[in-house]
Amino acid sequence: MRNSYLAWGDATDLFERRGLPKGTYQNLYEEEYILVPGPASVTGELPLDEHERTPWREGTPDGATGYVVDGDLTVDGNITDVDDGAAALIVLGNLRAKNIYLAGDTKLIVLGHVTVETFVGDMTEKLVMIHGDLHTTVAIFWNEFCPDLVAGTLHGRTLAPAYLDLSTAPIGGLLDPTPDAPLNSLLAPELLITGAACPDDLPEIGIRGPALREHLLTGLPLTRPL
């Protein structure tokens, strides 16, 4: 089965058959999507805001509002959204990737679990709803980013500014499997603020913002082996 364009009415029918709650998909734009049969795998980066660089452009040369993967999705590189577009990725199964970096007006919906090394959110105008667990070494939230839903447990170290009270966030549970491990044992040392902070650094969570973006967008590792 090849990729194909999916009208909104057909998309909602598929969501209902797969058990995606209406309270989740009603937040999406009622437009045309690209249907990707699952299970699906992607080699390298998956840039949600650059359709011509995705493997799904074959058979669907014109971009649409986003992608609906009917099953599991595995990406051996990073999933990124870095511009001001409203790219959407709906995964009707489990999602596994190296890292996820959301800095645009992203719509990310996952019916199952998400497994990544790092999960980075850098945008307030977004929709991120995960109906299973989120497994990560480090989750980094800034610019008031917070998932709209993690129905299960967020497994991993979570870095967020003090004004974001994660105890009241729509997250089923928070579990840090290595609570005594220093941050420099989890993240690459060049990502951490060790001297005077520059204007683009994120002192509230101890991260060098420009270094983090460079690592993510060039494929450099963010985490250290445990």
Short mmCIF file of N, CA and C in Angstrom, two decimals, residues 38-117:
data_model
loop_
_atom_site.label_atom_id
_atom_site.label_comp_id
_atom_site.label_asym_id
_atom_site.label_seq_id
_atom_site.Cartn_x
_atom_site.Cartn_y
_atom_site.Cartn_z
N GLY A 38 1.26 1.80 7.99
CA GLY A 38 2.18 1.32 9.02
C GLY A 38 2.23 -0.19 9.05
N PRO A 39 3.24 -0.74 9.73
CA PRO A 39 4.33 -0.01 10.39
C PRO A 39 5.25 0.64 9.36
N ALA A 40 5.75 1.82 9.72
CA ALA A 40 6.59 2.60 8.81
C ALA A 40 7.93 2.87 9.46
N SER A 41 8.98 2.97 8.64
CA SER A 41 10.31 3.29 9.15
C SER A 41 10.93 4.35 8.26
N VAL A 42 11.76 5.20 8.88
CA VAL A 42 12.42 6.29 8.18
C VAL A 42 13.90 6.22 8.51
N THR A 43 14.73 6.29 7.49
CA THR A 43 16.18 6.33 7.67
C THR A 43 16.63 7.79 7.68
N GLY A 44 17.33 8.18 8.73
CA GLY A 44 17.79 9.55 8.84
C GLY A 44 16.75 10.45 9.47
N GLU A 45 16.90 11.76 9.26
CA GLU A 45 16.03 12.76 9.89
C GLU A 45 14.67 12.78 9.23
N LEU A 46 13.65 13.10 10.03
CA LEU A 46 12.30 13.33 9.52
C LEU A 46 11.93 14.77 9.82
N PRO A 47 12.12 15.69 8.84
CA PRO A 47 11.78 17.10 9.06
C PRO A 47 10.32 17.34 8.71
N LEU A 48 9.49 17.55 9.71
CA LEU A 48 8.06 17.68 9.48
C LEU A 48 7.70 18.90 8.66
N ASP A 49 8.56 19.91 8.65
CA ASP A 49 8.26 21.15 7.95
C ASP A 49 8.89 21.21 6.55
N GLU A 50 9.45 20.10 6.07
CA GLU A 50 10.06 20.07 4.73
C GLU A 50 9.64 18.77 4.04
N HIS A 51 8.46 18.80 3.43
CA HIS A 51 7.91 17.59 2.82
C HIS A 51 8.84 17.00 1.77
N GLU A 52 9.52 17.87 1.02
CA GLU A 52 10.39 17.37 -0.06
C GLU A 52 11.58 16.59 0.47
N ARG A 53 11.88 16.68 1.75
CA ARG A 53 12.99 15.92 2.33
C ARG A 53 12.52 14.65 3.03
N THR A 54 11.24 14.39 3.04
CA THR A 54 10.74 13.18 3.69
C THR A 54 10.67 12.04 2.68
N PRO A 55 10.72 10.81 3.14
CA PRO A 55 10.57 9.68 2.22
C PRO A 55 9.13 9.53 1.72
N TRP A 56 8.21 10.32 2.25
CA TRP A 56 6.80 10.20 1.91
C TRP A 56 6.39 11.10 0.76
N ARG A 57 7.36 11.79 0.16
CA ARG A 57 7.04 12.65 -0.98
C ARG A 57 6.71 11.83 -2.23
N GLU A 58 7.20 10.58 -2.27
CA GLU A 58 6.92 9.72 -3.43
C GLU A 58 5.43 9.38 -3.47
N GLY A 59 4.80 9.71 -4.54
CA GLY A 59 3.36 9.48 -4.66
C GLY A 59 2.52 10.61 -4.11
N THR A 60 3.14 11.48 -3.32
CA THR A 60 2.44 12.65 -2.77
C THR A 60 3.37 13.86 -2.90
N PRO A 61 3.61 14.31 -4.12
CA PRO A 61 4.62 15.37 -4.34
C PRO A 61 4.26 16.69 -3.70
N ASP A 62 2.97 16.95 -3.52
CA ASP A 62 2.55 18.21 -2.90
C ASP A 62 2.32 17.98 -1.42
N GLY A 63 2.87 18.87 -0.59
CA GLY A 63 2.69 18.75 0.84
C GLY A 63 1.24 18.94 1.25
N ALA A 64 0.88 18.45 2.42
CA ALA A 64 -0.46 18.61 2.97
C ALA A 64 -0.32 19.13 4.39
N THR A 65 -1.42 19.13 5.12
CA THR A 65 -1.40 19.66 6.49
C THR A 65 -0.51 18.85 7.41
N GLY A 66 -0.36 17.57 7.10
CA GLY A 66 0.48 16.73 7.93
C GLY A 66 0.39 15.28 7.50
N TYR A 67 0.84 14.40 8.38
CA TYR A 67 0.95 12.98 8.08
C TYR A 67 0.20 12.16 9.12
N VAL A 68 -0.50 11.14 8.63
CA VAL A 68 -1.15 10.17 9.50
C VAL A 68 -0.50 8.81 9.24
N VAL A 69 0.19 8.28 10.24
CA VAL A 69 0.83 6.97 10.11
C VAL A 69 -0.11 5.94 10.74
N ASP A 70 -0.60 5.03 9.93
CA ASP A 70 -1.57 4.05 10.41
C ASP A 70 -0.85 2.84 11.00
N GLY A 71 -0.27 3.04 12.19
CA GLY A 71 0.48 1.99 12.86
C GLY A 71 1.69 2.57 13.54
N ASP A 72 2.70 1.72 13.77
CA ASP A 72 3.93 2.17 14.43
C ASP A 72 4.82 2.94 13.46
N LEU A 73 5.62 3.86 14.02
CA LEU A 73 6.59 4.61 13.24
C LEU A 73 7.94 4.57 13.95
N THR A 74 8.99 4.18 13.20
CA THR A 74 10.36 4.16 13.72
C THR A 74 11.22 5.06 12.86
N VAL A 75 11.89 6.02 13.48
CA VAL A 75 12.78 6.95 12.78
C VAL A 75 14.17 6.79 13.40
N ASP A 76 15.17 6.41 12.60
CA ASP A 76 16.48 6.17 13.21
C ASP A 76 17.29 7.46 13.38
N GLY A 77 16.74 8.59 12.92
CA GLY A 77 17.33 9.90 13.18
C GLY A 77 16.39 10.74 14.02
N ASN A 78 16.48 12.05 13.87
CA ASN A 78 15.67 12.97 14.66
C ASN A 78 14.38 13.33 13.94
N ILE A 79 13.34 13.61 14.71
CA ILE A 79 12.13 14.23 14.20
C ILE A 79 12.21 15.70 14.57
N THR A 80 12.11 16.58 13.58
CA THR A 80 12.28 18.02 13.83
C THR A 80 11.16 18.83 13.20
N ASP A 81 10.88 19.96 13.82
CA ASP A 81 10.01 20.98 13.25
C ASP A 81 10.55 22.31 13.74
N VAL A 82 11.15 23.08 12.85
CA VAL A 82 11.89 24.26 13.29
C VAL A 82 11.36 25.57 12.73
N ASP A 83 10.37 25.54 11.83
CA ASP A 83 9.89 26.81 11.30
C ASP A 83 8.55 27.18 11.94
N ASP A 84 7.86 28.15 11.34
CA ASP A 84 6.60 28.63 11.92
C ASP A 84 5.39 27.96 11.29
N GLY A 85 5.61 26.89 10.55
CA GLY A 85 4.49 26.18 9.96
C GLY A 85 3.72 25.37 10.99
N ALA A 86 2.63 24.76 10.56
CA ALA A 86 1.78 24.00 11.47
C ALA A 86 1.81 22.53 11.11
N ALA A 87 3.01 21.97 10.97
CA ALA A 87 3.15 20.58 10.57
C ALA A 87 2.49 19.67 11.58
N ALA A 88 1.86 18.60 11.10
CA ALA A 88 1.18 17.64 11.98
C ALA A 88 1.72 16.24 11.72
N LEU A 89 1.89 15.48 12.81
CA LEU A 89 2.25 14.07 12.72
C LEU A 89 1.35 13.33 13.69
N ILE A 90 0.52 12.46 13.13
CA ILE A 90 -0.38 11.65 13.93
C ILE A 90 0.03 10.20 13.75
N VAL A 91 0.42 9.55 14.84
CA VAL A 91 0.90 8.16 14.79
C VAL A 91 -0.12 7.30 15.53
N LEU A 92 -0.75 6.39 14.80
CA LEU A 92 -1.79 5.54 15.38
C LEU A 92 -1.20 4.23 15.89
N GLY A 93 -0.08 4.35 16.56
CA GLY A 93 0.64 3.22 17.13
C GLY A 93 1.71 3.78 18.04
N ASN A 94 2.85 3.10 18.11
CA ASN A 94 3.98 3.59 18.91
C ASN A 94 4.94 4.38 18.04
N LEU A 95 5.64 5.32 18.65
CA LEU A 95 6.61 6.15 17.95
C LEU A 95 7.98 5.99 18.62
N ARG A 96 8.98 5.71 17.80
CA ARG A 96 10.35 5.60 18.29
C ARG A 96 11.25 6.42 17.38
N ALA A 97 12.12 7.26 17.97
CA ALA A 97 13.05 8.08 17.21
C ALA A 97 14.28 8.32 18.05
N LYS A 98 15.32 8.91 17.43
CA LYS A 98 16.52 9.24 18.19
C LYS A 98 16.22 10.40 19.13
N ASN A 99 15.81 11.54 18.57
CA ASN A 99 15.41 12.70 19.36
C ASN A 99 14.20 13.33 18.70
N ILE A 100 13.44 14.09 19.48
CA ILE A 100 12.34 14.90 18.96
C ILE A 100 12.59 16.35 19.36
N TYR A 101 12.56 17.25 18.36
CA TYR A 101 12.79 18.67 18.61
C TYR A 101 11.66 19.45 17.96
N LEU A 102 10.82 20.09 18.77
CA LEU A 102 9.66 20.80 18.29
C LEU A 102 9.80 22.28 18.60
N ALA A 103 10.01 23.09 17.55
CA ALA A 103 10.14 24.53 17.73
C ALA A 103 9.20 25.31 16.84
N GLY A 104 8.33 24.63 16.12
CA GLY A 104 7.34 25.28 15.29
C GLY A 104 5.95 25.06 15.87
N ASP A 105 4.94 25.42 15.10
CA ASP A 105 3.54 25.25 15.52
C ASP A 105 3.13 23.81 15.25
N THR A 106 3.78 22.90 15.96
CA THR A 106 3.66 21.47 15.68
C THR A 106 2.39 20.88 16.25
N LYS A 107 1.85 19.91 15.54
CA LYS A 107 0.77 19.08 16.06
C LYS A 107 1.31 17.64 16.08
N LEU A 108 1.61 17.13 17.27
CA LEU A 108 2.12 15.77 17.42
C LEU A 108 1.14 14.98 18.28
N ILE A 109 0.54 13.96 17.69
CA ILE A 109 -0.41 13.09 18.40
C ILE A 109 0.06 11.66 18.23
N VAL A 110 0.18 10.94 19.34
CA VAL A 110 0.62 9.54 19.32
C VAL A 110 -0.38 8.73 20.14
N LEU A 111 -0.93 7.69 19.54
CA LEU A 111 -1.90 6.86 20.24
C LEU A 111 -1.23 5.92 21.23
N GLY A 112 0.01 5.52 20.94
CA GLY A 112 0.72 4.58 21.80
C GLY A 112 1.81 5.26 22.60
N HIS A 113 2.95 4.57 22.74
CA HIS A 113 4.08 5.08 23.52
C HIS A 113 5.09 5.79 22.63
N VAL A 114 5.87 6.69 23.23
CA VAL A 114 6.95 7.39 22.54
C VAL A 114 8.25 7.05 23.25
N THR A 115 9.28 6.66 22.46
CA THR A 115 10.60 6.32 23.00
C THR A 115 11.66 7.09 22.23
N VAL A 116 12.40 7.95 22.94
CA VAL A 116 13.44 8.79 22.33
C VAL A 116 14.58 8.99 23.33
N GLU A 117 15.73 9.45 22.83
CA GLU A 117 16.82 9.80 23.74
C GLU A 117 16.51 11.12 24.45
#
